[in-house]
Amino acid sequence: MTPPPTSTLTWAQLRDLRCAELESAADGWGKASNRADAGRDRIEKQLLNGLRETQRGAAADAAVGRLRQLGRNLQYVYTECGLVRTALNSLAHEMRAQQRALRDALDDAEALRFTVHADGSVTYPEAGEGLIDGKPLPGGTASVTAAPGLLPPSGLVAPNPNAAKAQDIADRVTKAVRTAAEIDWRFARILRDLKAEEGLKVPDRTWTDAAGDAVAVRDAAHGYLKSGIPLDASPAARKAWWAGLTDEQREEYLAVYPDQIGNLDGIPALVRDTANRDNLQLLIGKLEGQDDADAETKLAGLREIDRQLKEGRQPPMYLLGIGDEGNGRAIVSYGNPDTARNVSAYVPGLNTSLDEDFARSDLKRARDTAIGAKEMDPSSPTASIVWLGYDAPQTSTDDLMGNLDVMGESNARDGAAAYNRFMDGISATNQEGDPHVTAIGHSYGSLTVGLAAQQGGGIPGADDVVLVGSPGTGAHSAEELGVGKEHVFVGAAENDPVTKLPNSYEASGLGTGVAGGASTGFALGMGAGPLGAMIGGAAGGIAGGAAGYAAQDAQTEESDVWFGTDPAHRDFGANRFAVSDGPRLLERGHSPTEAHSNYFDPAKDQRSADNIARIVAGKSGQIERERLR
């Protein structure tokens, strides 16, 4: 956007502008932001916890509710004051750049003994020699042009050598003033919009406005802040970058770019958690301003994560990533991965997205693992992470056999690269030096983990790999997963259909056989009328499918599954640990694939949950083993 044509900014005003005063005002807003943040922190970490632990009853519940509202209000104050601070610092930063450009032009004019007038025009003295009489050519005045720098004067029209120099100076002065006027107008609009509603309560719609405010300030502060974020650096380099910032710089990045800092691998977990908790509120506000099914689905997941974070449950939750891109992103750790001796990172699988079910079920799996590992090794701090950092294929596991075509490797390959970057960040920030790290993949997530393990260098820091409910890893041997076959562990319930999916050739034979058999049976049954055709088609489809499957099965290995070799088969060479069989495929009162979902739940499969916990705690020698297929 361009400034109004009535802008009255002069070069003298730009020259005399005191950017230090803008920065001083920014410091004041920063102090207000920090005080609000400190108040919120005290409410969440001291007052609320103290009330929950010592008080019961209606009065205590009412006090908790009011403290939560106060904390929410202070969070809003922290966010908005931080945005004002960065807007003022960005304004000073951009104005200083124009002051430098103006100062350079004025210095050049002074060196040449030109006169710069109030309107930006430049008078220059006589110089050069006339072609006829040899006398100095007269001086003149270079006027302000409509498009500075686009129409340089020609030496043929104005042969005085000072003319071109004067016009260049006039153009530079004019450009600096016009750019400064545009900056001033742009930031004035932003600062006018950074205001709260009257009253002590911050309603939900206010966070929608705050999300818009953050976008505006982020756009304005791009050159001032965002360009400095090392997006293409290694996690170790990012950690060093963050450590080298001043406290003020860190505060500004957290206030304006919580989405960038919170999802940047290599940034300390406490910092990521702080940034993501703020970004969570902005995301909720953003999605509340949208009216579509996708936004509603993600909102339900975000609100449930927010509810759990505010509960103050144990082990403590750390929000290491959050976002609404794709099917949604969320990374939650139970326990601090920077101070933990035992760290696990679980990748969920098919049909997982940022929704309420993920926020309840998948987070619970990570929490159950954290609790179980702590029981197995009470002396070692544990962090159990659920990592939804990729788009898993979306199809119901109850209709899996009819949707095998969605089970390609592309999502898993993209996820594998992102998972390895995250794990590299965990290695960079962990203070133990050499923690015990377990990579866990469930369902399609086991393919993601398997492919990550097969990338160059394997999964950073991983000591053990756990695969549960796996349709294959893309590998034919446990040795291909980079940790040694003795450190690859597999859980496969007898009644879990996902661990027994046909390989792609068998599936192709099954589909072709069903189609051909049904067509033939339908034609043969036509002689007995419509009913005969229907019965013939059904019978032919069953017979054809069985024949097609058998034909392809005879040409493949027994251990072949959809993605390589069955990890629970002896041909793969991993360690199979004991799990419960789970409900049968069509058992009354259970979903068709319930056995696929019980591995982490101690209430439904204690054997499996305990074995996973033993591996995470570094006690894999104590697992209960099961014979390989």
PDB file of C-alpha atoms in Angstrom, residues 102-345:
ATOM      1  CA  LEU A 102      19.004  10.376   3.302  1.00  0.00           C
ATOM      2  CA  ARG A 103      22.217  11.101   5.206  1.00  0.00           C
ATOM      3  CA  ASP A 104      24.332   9.596   2.437  1.00  0.00           C
ATOM      4  CA  ALA A 105      22.591  11.791  -0.140  1.00  0.00           C
ATOM      5  CA  LEU A 106      23.000  14.938   1.987  1.00  0.00           C
ATOM      6  CA  ASP A 107      26.678  14.151   2.613  1.00  0.00           C
ATOM      7  CA  ASP A 108      27.243  13.796  -1.136  1.00  0.00           C
ATOM      8  CA  ALA A 109      25.499  17.146  -1.738  1.00  0.00           C
ATOM      9  CA  GLU A 110      27.676  18.849   0.904  1.00  0.00           C
ATOM     10  CA  ALA A 111      30.874  17.410  -0.573  1.00  0.00           C
ATOM     11  CA  LEU A 112      29.908  18.751  -4.005  1.00  0.00           C
ATOM     12  CA  ARG A 113      28.734  22.080  -2.541  1.00  0.00           C
ATOM     13  CA  PHE A 114      25.203  21.554  -3.802  1.00  0.00           C
ATOM     14  CA  THR A 115      22.213  23.072  -2.045  1.00  0.00           C
ATOM     15  CA  VAL A 116      19.334  20.813  -1.060  1.00  0.00           C
ATOM     16  CA  HIS A 117      16.093  22.769  -0.739  1.00  0.00           C
ATOM     17  CA  ALA A 118      13.166  22.047   1.551  1.00  0.00           C
ATOM     18  CA  ASP A 119      11.166  20.444  -1.259  1.00  0.00           C
ATOM     19  CA  GLY A 120      14.049  18.072  -2.128  1.00  0.00           C
ATOM     20  CA  SER A 121      15.212  19.873  -5.233  1.00  0.00           C
ATOM     21  CA  VAL A 122      18.997  20.373  -5.579  1.00  0.00           C
ATOM     22  CA  THR A 123      20.810  23.420  -6.918  1.00  0.00           C
ATOM     23  CA  TYR A 124      24.222  22.878  -8.500  1.00  0.00           C
ATOM     24  CA  PRO A 125      26.935  25.346  -9.630  1.00  0.00           C
ATOM     25  CA  GLU A 126      28.392  26.011 -13.068  1.00  0.00           C
ATOM     26  CA  ALA A 127      30.924  23.489 -14.347  1.00  0.00           C
ATOM     27  CA  GLY A 128      32.425  22.083 -17.508  1.00  0.00           C
ATOM     28  CA  GLU A 129      33.131  23.974 -20.741  1.00  0.00           C
ATOM     29  CA  GLY A 130      30.901  25.125 -23.546  1.00  0.00           C
ATOM     30  CA  LEU A 131      31.566  23.539 -26.937  1.00  0.00           C
ATOM     31  CA  ILE A 132      31.699  26.907 -28.706  1.00  0.00           C
ATOM     32  CA  ASP A 133      33.108  29.521 -26.315  1.00  0.00           C
ATOM     33  CA  GLY A 134      34.774  27.239 -23.741  1.00  0.00           C
ATOM     34  CA  LYS A 135      33.138  29.085 -20.864  1.00  0.00           C
ATOM     35  CA  PRO A 136      31.808  27.200 -17.805  1.00  0.00           C
ATOM     36  CA  LEU A 137      28.325  25.887 -18.331  1.00  0.00           C
ATOM     37  CA  PRO A 138      25.709  27.518 -16.113  1.00  0.00           C
ATOM     38  CA  GLY A 139      24.416  25.857 -12.979  1.00  0.00           C
ATOM     39  CA  GLY A 140      20.768  25.029 -12.324  1.00  0.00           C
ATOM     40  CA  THR A 141      18.328  23.136 -10.137  1.00  0.00           C
ATOM     41  CA  ALA A 142      17.446  19.434 -10.346  1.00  0.00           C
ATOM     42  CA  SER A 143      13.771  19.105  -9.534  1.00  0.00           C
ATOM     43  CA  VAL A 144      11.907  16.341  -7.780  1.00  0.00           C
ATOM     44  CA  THR A 145      10.620  13.760 -10.280  1.00  0.00           C
ATOM     45  CA  ALA A 146       7.433  11.704 -10.075  1.00  0.00           C
ATOM     46  CA  ALA A 147       9.454   8.482 -10.245  1.00  0.00           C
ATOM     47  CA  PRO A 148      12.869   8.997  -8.601  1.00  0.00           C
ATOM     48  CA  GLY A 149      15.679   7.218 -10.348  1.00  0.00           C
ATOM     49  CA  LEU A 150      13.590   5.977 -13.269  1.00  0.00           C
ATOM     50  CA  LEU A 151      14.262   8.936 -15.617  1.00  0.00           C
ATOM     51  CA  PRO A 152      17.920   9.960 -15.282  1.00  0.00           C
ATOM     52  CA  PRO A 153      18.882  13.130 -17.106  1.00  0.00           C
ATOM     53  CA  SER A 154      20.745  12.836 -20.403  1.00  0.00           C
ATOM     54  CA  GLY A 155      24.162  14.466 -20.828  1.00  0.00           C
ATOM     55  CA  LEU A 156      23.107  15.649 -24.288  1.00  0.00           C
ATOM     56  CA  VAL A 157      20.249  17.677 -22.829  1.00  0.00           C
ATOM     57  CA  ALA A 158      22.120  19.003 -19.785  1.00  0.00           C
ATOM     58  CA  PRO A 159      25.871  18.850 -20.538  1.00  0.00           C
ATOM     59  CA  ASN A 160      26.853  20.405 -17.164  1.00  0.00           C
ATOM     60  CA  PRO A 161      28.454  17.372 -15.399  1.00  0.00           C
ATOM     61  CA  ASN A 162      26.916  18.514 -12.102  1.00  0.00           C
ATOM     62  CA  ALA A 163      23.392  18.161 -13.475  1.00  0.00           C
ATOM     63  CA  ALA A 164      23.328  14.347 -13.420  1.00  0.00           C
ATOM     64  CA  LYS A 165      24.888  14.274  -9.937  1.00  0.00           C
ATOM     65  CA  ALA A 166      22.352  16.768  -8.629  1.00  0.00           C
ATOM     66  CA  GLN A 167      19.453  14.849 -10.142  1.00  0.00           C
ATOM     67  CA  ASP A 168      20.707  11.624  -8.540  1.00  0.00           C
ATOM     68  CA  ILE A 169      20.869  13.325  -5.127  1.00  0.00           C
ATOM     69  CA  ALA A 170      17.379  14.812  -5.565  1.00  0.00           C
ATOM     70  CA  ASP A 171      16.019  11.404  -6.508  1.00  0.00           C
ATOM     71  CA  ARG A 172      17.659   9.729  -3.484  1.00  0.00           C
ATOM     72  CA  VAL A 173      16.354  12.364  -1.103  1.00  0.00           C
ATOM     73  CA  THR A 174      12.859  12.086  -2.555  1.00  0.00           C
ATOM     74  CA  LYS A 175      12.885   8.274  -2.459  1.00  0.00           C
ATOM     75  CA  ALA A 176      14.006   8.192   1.184  1.00  0.00           C
ATOM     76  CA  VAL A 177      11.293  10.659   2.222  1.00  0.00           C
ATOM     77  CA  ARG A 178       8.542   8.896   0.290  1.00  0.00           C
ATOM     78  CA  THR A 179       9.564   5.482   1.607  1.00  0.00           C
ATOM     79  CA  ALA A 180       9.663   6.838   5.158  1.00  0.00           C
ATOM     80  CA  ALA A 181       6.201   8.340   4.710  1.00  0.00           C
ATOM     81  CA  GLU A 182       4.871   4.966   3.523  1.00  0.00           C
ATOM     82  CA  ILE A 183       6.485   3.245   6.535  1.00  0.00           C
ATOM     83  CA  ASP A 184       5.003   5.816   8.921  1.00  0.00           C
ATOM     84  CA  TRP A 185       1.517   5.429   7.429  1.00  0.00           C
ATOM     85  CA  ARG A 186       1.725   1.622   7.456  1.00  0.00           C
ATOM     86  CA  PHE A 187       2.819   1.374  11.096  1.00  0.00           C
ATOM     87  CA  ALA A 188       0.303   3.995  12.190  1.00  0.00           C
ATOM     88  CA  ARG A 189      -2.477   1.720  10.921  1.00  0.00           C
ATOM     89  CA  ILE A 190      -0.978  -1.297  12.670  1.00  0.00           C
ATOM     90  CA  LEU A 191      -0.583   0.516  16.000  1.00  0.00           C
ATOM     91  CA  ARG A 192      -4.121   1.907  15.844  1.00  0.00           C
ATOM     92  CA  ASP A 193      -5.448  -1.641  15.494  1.00  0.00           C
ATOM     93  CA  LEU A 194      -3.482  -2.916  18.510  1.00  0.00           C
ATOM     94  CA  LYS A 195      -6.075  -2.121  21.125  1.00  0.00           C
ATOM     95  CA  ALA A 196      -8.186  -4.240  23.447  1.00  0.00           C
ATOM     96  CA  GLU A 197     -11.866  -4.183  24.227  1.00  0.00           C
ATOM     97  CA  GLU A 198     -12.946  -2.379  27.363  1.00  0.00           C
ATOM     98  CA  GLY A 199     -13.508  -4.455  30.466  1.00  0.00           C
ATOM     99  CA  LEU A 200     -11.614  -7.047  32.431  1.00  0.00           C
ATOM    100  CA  LYS A 201     -12.653 -10.135  30.476  1.00  0.00           C
ATOM    101  CA  VAL A 202     -11.004 -11.282  27.271  1.00  0.00           C
ATOM    102  CA  PRO A 203     -13.688 -13.063  25.212  1.00  0.00           C
ATOM    103  CA  ASP A 204     -12.877 -15.705  22.602  1.00  0.00           C
ATOM    104  CA  ARG A 205     -13.410 -13.287  19.723  1.00  0.00           C
ATOM    105  CA  THR A 206     -10.597 -11.139  21.116  1.00  0.00           C
ATOM    106  CA  TRP A 207      -8.139 -13.934  20.352  1.00  0.00           C
ATOM    107  CA  THR A 208      -9.417 -13.945  16.779  1.00  0.00           C
ATOM    108  CA  ASP A 209      -8.509 -10.258  16.620  1.00  0.00           C
ATOM    109  CA  ALA A 210      -5.165 -10.995  18.279  1.00  0.00           C
ATOM    110  CA  ALA A 211      -4.395 -13.582  15.591  1.00  0.00           C
ATOM    111  CA  GLY A 212      -4.993 -10.904  12.959  1.00  0.00           C
ATOM    112  CA  ASP A 213      -2.845  -8.433  14.901  1.00  0.00           C
ATOM    113  CA  ALA A 214      -0.005 -10.947  15.018  1.00  0.00           C
ATOM    114  CA  VAL A 215      -0.163 -11.496  11.253  1.00  0.00           C
ATOM    115  CA  ALA A 216       0.004  -7.736  10.618  1.00  0.00           C
ATOM    116  CA  VAL A 217       2.999  -7.223  12.906  1.00  0.00           C
ATOM    117  CA  ARG A 218       4.762 -10.315  11.521  1.00  0.00           C
ATOM    118  CA  ASP A 219       4.435  -8.946   7.997  1.00  0.00           C
ATOM    119  CA  ALA A 220       5.711  -5.547   9.110  1.00  0.00           C
ATOM    120  CA  ALA A 221       8.599  -7.013  11.105  1.00  0.00           C
ATOM    121  CA  HIS A 222       9.826  -9.356   8.386  1.00  0.00           C
ATOM    122  CA  GLY A 223      13.062  -7.507   7.767  1.00  0.00           C
ATOM    123  CA  TYR A 224      13.549  -6.672  11.415  1.00  0.00           C
ATOM    124  CA  LEU A 225      13.049 -10.137  12.943  1.00  0.00           C
ATOM    125  CA  LYS A 226      11.965 -13.000  10.708  1.00  0.00           C
ATOM    126  CA  SER A 227      14.859 -12.768   8.282  1.00  0.00           C
ATOM    127  CA  GLY A 228      17.139 -13.536  11.221  1.00  0.00           C
ATOM    128  CA  ILE A 229      15.532 -16.882  12.074  1.00  0.00           C
ATOM    129  CA  PRO A 230      17.907 -19.674  10.900  1.00  0.00           C
ATOM    130  CA  LEU A 231      15.271 -21.766   9.145  1.00  0.00           C
ATOM    131  CA  ASP A 232      17.790 -23.621   6.969  1.00  0.00           C
ATOM    132  CA  ALA A 233      20.363 -24.265   9.714  1.00  0.00           C
ATOM    133  CA  SER A 234      20.998 -27.488  11.612  1.00  0.00           C
ATOM    134  CA  PRO A 235      19.364 -27.979  15.026  1.00  0.00           C
ATOM    135  CA  ALA A 236      22.766 -27.502  16.683  1.00  0.00           C
ATOM    136  CA  ALA A 237      23.250 -24.187  14.866  1.00  0.00           C
ATOM    137  CA  ARG A 238      19.752 -23.072  15.850  1.00  0.00           C
ATOM    138  CA  LYS A 239      20.486 -23.875  19.478  1.00  0.00           C
ATOM    139  CA  ALA A 240      23.644 -21.749  19.273  1.00  0.00           C
ATOM    140  CA  TRP A 241      21.713 -18.929  17.557  1.00  0.00           C
ATOM    141  CA  TRP A 242      19.116 -18.839  20.307  1.00  0.00           C
ATOM    142  CA  ALA A 243      21.776 -18.939  23.026  1.00  0.00           C
ATOM    143  CA  GLY A 244      23.497 -15.943  21.397  1.00  0.00           C
ATOM    144  CA  LEU A 245      20.421 -13.677  21.426  1.00  0.00           C
ATOM    145  CA  THR A 246      19.840 -11.013  24.050  1.00  0.00           C
ATOM    146  CA  ASP A 247      16.908 -11.380  26.435  1.00  0.00           C
ATOM    147  CA  GLU A 248      15.082  -8.607  24.595  1.00  0.00           C
ATOM    148  CA  GLN A 249      15.568 -10.312  21.232  1.00  0.00           C
ATOM    149  CA  ARG A 250      14.254 -13.587  22.609  1.00  0.00           C
ATOM    150  CA  GLU A 251      11.218 -11.836  24.080  1.00  0.00           C
ATOM    151  CA  GLU A 252      10.418 -10.243  20.736  1.00  0.00           C
ATOM    152  CA  TYR A 253      10.748 -13.492  18.807  1.00  0.00           C
ATOM    153  CA  LEU A 254       8.473 -15.227  21.297  1.00  0.00           C
ATOM    154  CA  ALA A 255       5.882 -12.455  21.148  1.00  0.00           C
ATOM    155  CA  VAL A 256       5.778 -12.055  17.365  1.00  0.00           C
ATOM    156  CA  TYR A 257       6.861 -15.421  15.969  1.00  0.00           C
ATOM    157  CA  PRO A 258       5.732 -18.064  18.488  1.00  0.00           C
ATOM    158  CA  ASP A 259       4.771 -20.297  15.555  1.00  0.00           C
ATOM    159  CA  GLN A 260       8.298 -20.189  14.134  1.00  0.00           C
ATOM    160  CA  ILE A 261      10.207 -20.508  17.410  1.00  0.00           C
ATOM    161  CA  GLY A 262       7.855 -23.113  18.863  1.00  0.00           C
ATOM    162  CA  ASN A 263       8.286 -25.445  15.888  1.00  0.00           C
ATOM    163  CA  LEU A 264      12.001 -24.910  15.334  1.00  0.00           C
ATOM    164  CA  ASP A 265      13.994 -28.075  16.026  1.00  0.00           C
ATOM    165  CA  GLY A 266      17.048 -27.240  18.136  1.00  0.00           C
ATOM    166  CA  ILE A 267      15.310 -24.658  20.331  1.00  0.00           C
ATOM    167  CA  PRO A 268      15.184 -25.716  24.033  1.00  0.00           C
ATOM    168  CA  ALA A 269      12.020 -27.521  25.121  1.00  0.00           C
ATOM    169  CA  LEU A 270      11.019 -24.934  27.739  1.00  0.00           C
ATOM    170  CA  VAL A 271      11.206 -22.181  25.118  1.00  0.00           C
ATOM    171  CA  ARG A 272       9.246 -24.214  22.571  1.00  0.00           C
ATOM    172  CA  ASP A 273       6.606 -24.969  25.171  1.00  0.00           C
ATOM    173  CA  THR A 274       6.230 -21.273  26.035  1.00  0.00           C
ATOM    174  CA  ALA A 275       6.003 -20.254  22.383  1.00  0.00           C
ATOM    175  CA  ASN A 276       3.549 -23.000  21.461  1.00  0.00           C
ATOM    176  CA  ARG A 277       1.221 -22.304  24.371  1.00  0.00           C
ATOM    177  CA  ASP A 278       0.933 -18.729  23.094  1.00  0.00           C
ATOM    178  CA  ASN A 279       0.592 -19.856  19.497  1.00  0.00           C
ATOM    179  CA  LEU A 280      -2.111 -22.321  20.578  1.00  0.00           C
ATOM    180  CA  GLN A 281      -4.303 -19.395  21.650  1.00  0.00           C
ATOM    181  CA  LEU A 282      -3.626 -17.563  18.385  1.00  0.00           C
ATOM    182  CA  LEU A 283      -4.487 -20.696  16.378  1.00  0.00           C
ATOM    183  CA  ILE A 284      -7.723 -21.133  18.305  1.00  0.00           C
ATOM    184  CA  GLY A 285      -8.562 -17.505  17.606  1.00  0.00           C
ATOM    185  CA  LYS A 286      -7.689 -17.881  13.935  1.00  0.00           C
ATOM    186  CA  LEU A 287      -9.793 -21.020  13.427  1.00  0.00           C
ATOM    187  CA  GLU A 288     -12.721 -19.575  15.379  1.00  0.00           C
ATOM    188  CA  GLY A 289     -12.856 -16.926  12.672  1.00  0.00           C
ATOM    189  CA  GLN A 290     -13.374 -19.602   9.996  1.00  0.00           C
ATOM    190  CA  ASP A 291     -16.578 -21.446   9.196  1.00  0.00           C
ATOM    191  CA  ASP A 292     -15.765 -24.829   7.709  1.00  0.00           C
ATOM    192  CA  ALA A 293     -15.601 -28.461   8.780  1.00  0.00           C
ATOM    193  CA  ASP A 294     -11.798 -28.648   8.717  1.00  0.00           C
ATOM    194  CA  ALA A 295     -11.486 -25.675  11.074  1.00  0.00           C
ATOM    195  CA  GLU A 296     -14.075 -27.151  13.442  1.00  0.00           C
ATOM    196  CA  THR A 297     -12.255 -30.490  13.520  1.00  0.00           C
ATOM    197  CA  LYS A 298      -8.912 -28.884  14.326  1.00  0.00           C
ATOM    198  CA  LEU A 299     -10.513 -26.530  16.837  1.00  0.00           C
ATOM    199  CA  ALA A 300     -11.841 -29.509  18.789  1.00  0.00           C
ATOM    200  CA  GLY A 301      -8.341 -30.978  18.942  1.00  0.00           C
ATOM    201  CA  LEU A 302      -6.716 -27.685  19.926  1.00  0.00           C
ATOM    202  CA  ARG A 303      -9.264 -27.009  22.653  1.00  0.00           C
ATOM    203  CA  GLU A 304      -8.779 -30.465  24.135  1.00  0.00           C
ATOM    204  CA  ILE A 305      -4.989 -30.009  24.168  1.00  0.00           C
ATOM    205  CA  ASP A 306      -5.504 -26.590  25.760  1.00  0.00           C
ATOM    206  CA  ARG A 307      -7.777 -28.123  28.405  1.00  0.00           C
ATOM    207  CA  GLN A 308      -5.185 -30.740  29.325  1.00  0.00           C
ATOM    208  CA  LEU A 309      -2.369 -28.200  29.458  1.00  0.00           C
ATOM    209  CA  LYS A 310      -4.351 -26.088  31.913  1.00  0.00           C
ATOM    210  CA  GLU A 311      -5.100 -29.076  34.146  1.00  0.00           C
ATOM    211  CA  GLY A 312      -1.528 -29.184  35.366  1.00  0.00           C
ATOM    212  CA  ARG A 313      -1.500 -32.982  35.187  1.00  0.00           C
ATOM    213  CA  GLN A 314       1.496 -35.215  35.928  1.00  0.00           C
ATOM    214  CA  PRO A 315       3.832 -36.012  34.301  1.00  0.00           C
ATOM    215  CA  PRO A 316       4.080 -32.348  33.208  1.00  0.00           C
ATOM    216  CA  MET A 317       3.136 -31.635  29.600  1.00  0.00           C
ATOM    217  CA  TYR A 318       5.412 -29.795  27.178  1.00  0.00           C
ATOM    218  CA  LEU A 319       3.958 -28.549  23.910  1.00  0.00           C
ATOM    219  CA  LEU A 320       6.856 -28.958  21.476  1.00  0.00           C
ATOM    220  CA  GLY A 321       4.937 -28.257  18.273  1.00  0.00           C
ATOM    221  CA  ILE A 322       1.538 -27.053  17.101  1.00  0.00           C
ATOM    222  CA  GLY A 323       0.156 -25.960  13.735  1.00  0.00           C
ATOM    223  CA  ASP A 324      -2.837 -26.108  11.426  1.00  0.00           C
ATOM    224  CA  GLU A 325      -1.075 -26.973   8.176  1.00  0.00           C
ATOM    225  CA  GLY A 326      -2.230 -30.083   6.324  1.00  0.00           C
ATOM    226  CA  ASN A 327      -4.189 -32.363   8.627  1.00  0.00           C
ATOM    227  CA  GLY A 328      -2.750 -30.483  11.605  1.00  0.00           C
ATOM    228  CA  ARG A 329       0.446 -30.744  13.634  1.00  0.00           C
ATOM    229  CA  ALA A 330       0.948 -31.435  17.332  1.00  0.00           C
ATOM    230  CA  ILE A 331       3.974 -32.634  19.308  1.00  0.00           C
ATOM    231  CA  VAL A 332       3.441 -33.214  23.013  1.00  0.00           C
ATOM    232  CA  SER A 333       5.936 -34.525  25.554  1.00  0.00           C
ATOM    233  CA  TYR A 334       5.188 -35.893  29.005  1.00  0.00           C
ATOM    234  CA  GLY A 335       8.366 -34.926  30.806  1.00  0.00           C
ATOM    235  CA  ASN A 336      11.082 -32.515  29.673  1.00  0.00           C
ATOM    236  CA  PRO A 337      13.117 -34.121  26.847  1.00  0.00           C
ATOM    237  CA  ASP A 338      16.037 -31.770  27.542  1.00  0.00           C
ATOM    238  CA  THR A 339      16.587 -33.136  31.054  1.00  0.00           C
ATOM    239  CA  ALA A 340      15.344 -36.722  30.592  1.00  0.00           C
ATOM    240  CA  ARG A 341      17.608 -39.743  30.707  1.00  0.00           C
ATOM    241  CA  ASN A 342      15.081 -41.869  28.817  1.00  0.00           C
ATOM    242  CA  VAL A 343      13.343 -40.301  25.798  1.00  0.00           C
ATOM    243  CA  SER A 344      10.791 -41.929  23.494  1.00  0.00           C
ATOM    244  CA  ALA A 345       9.052 -40.440  20.448  1.00  0.00           C
TER     245      ALA A 345
END
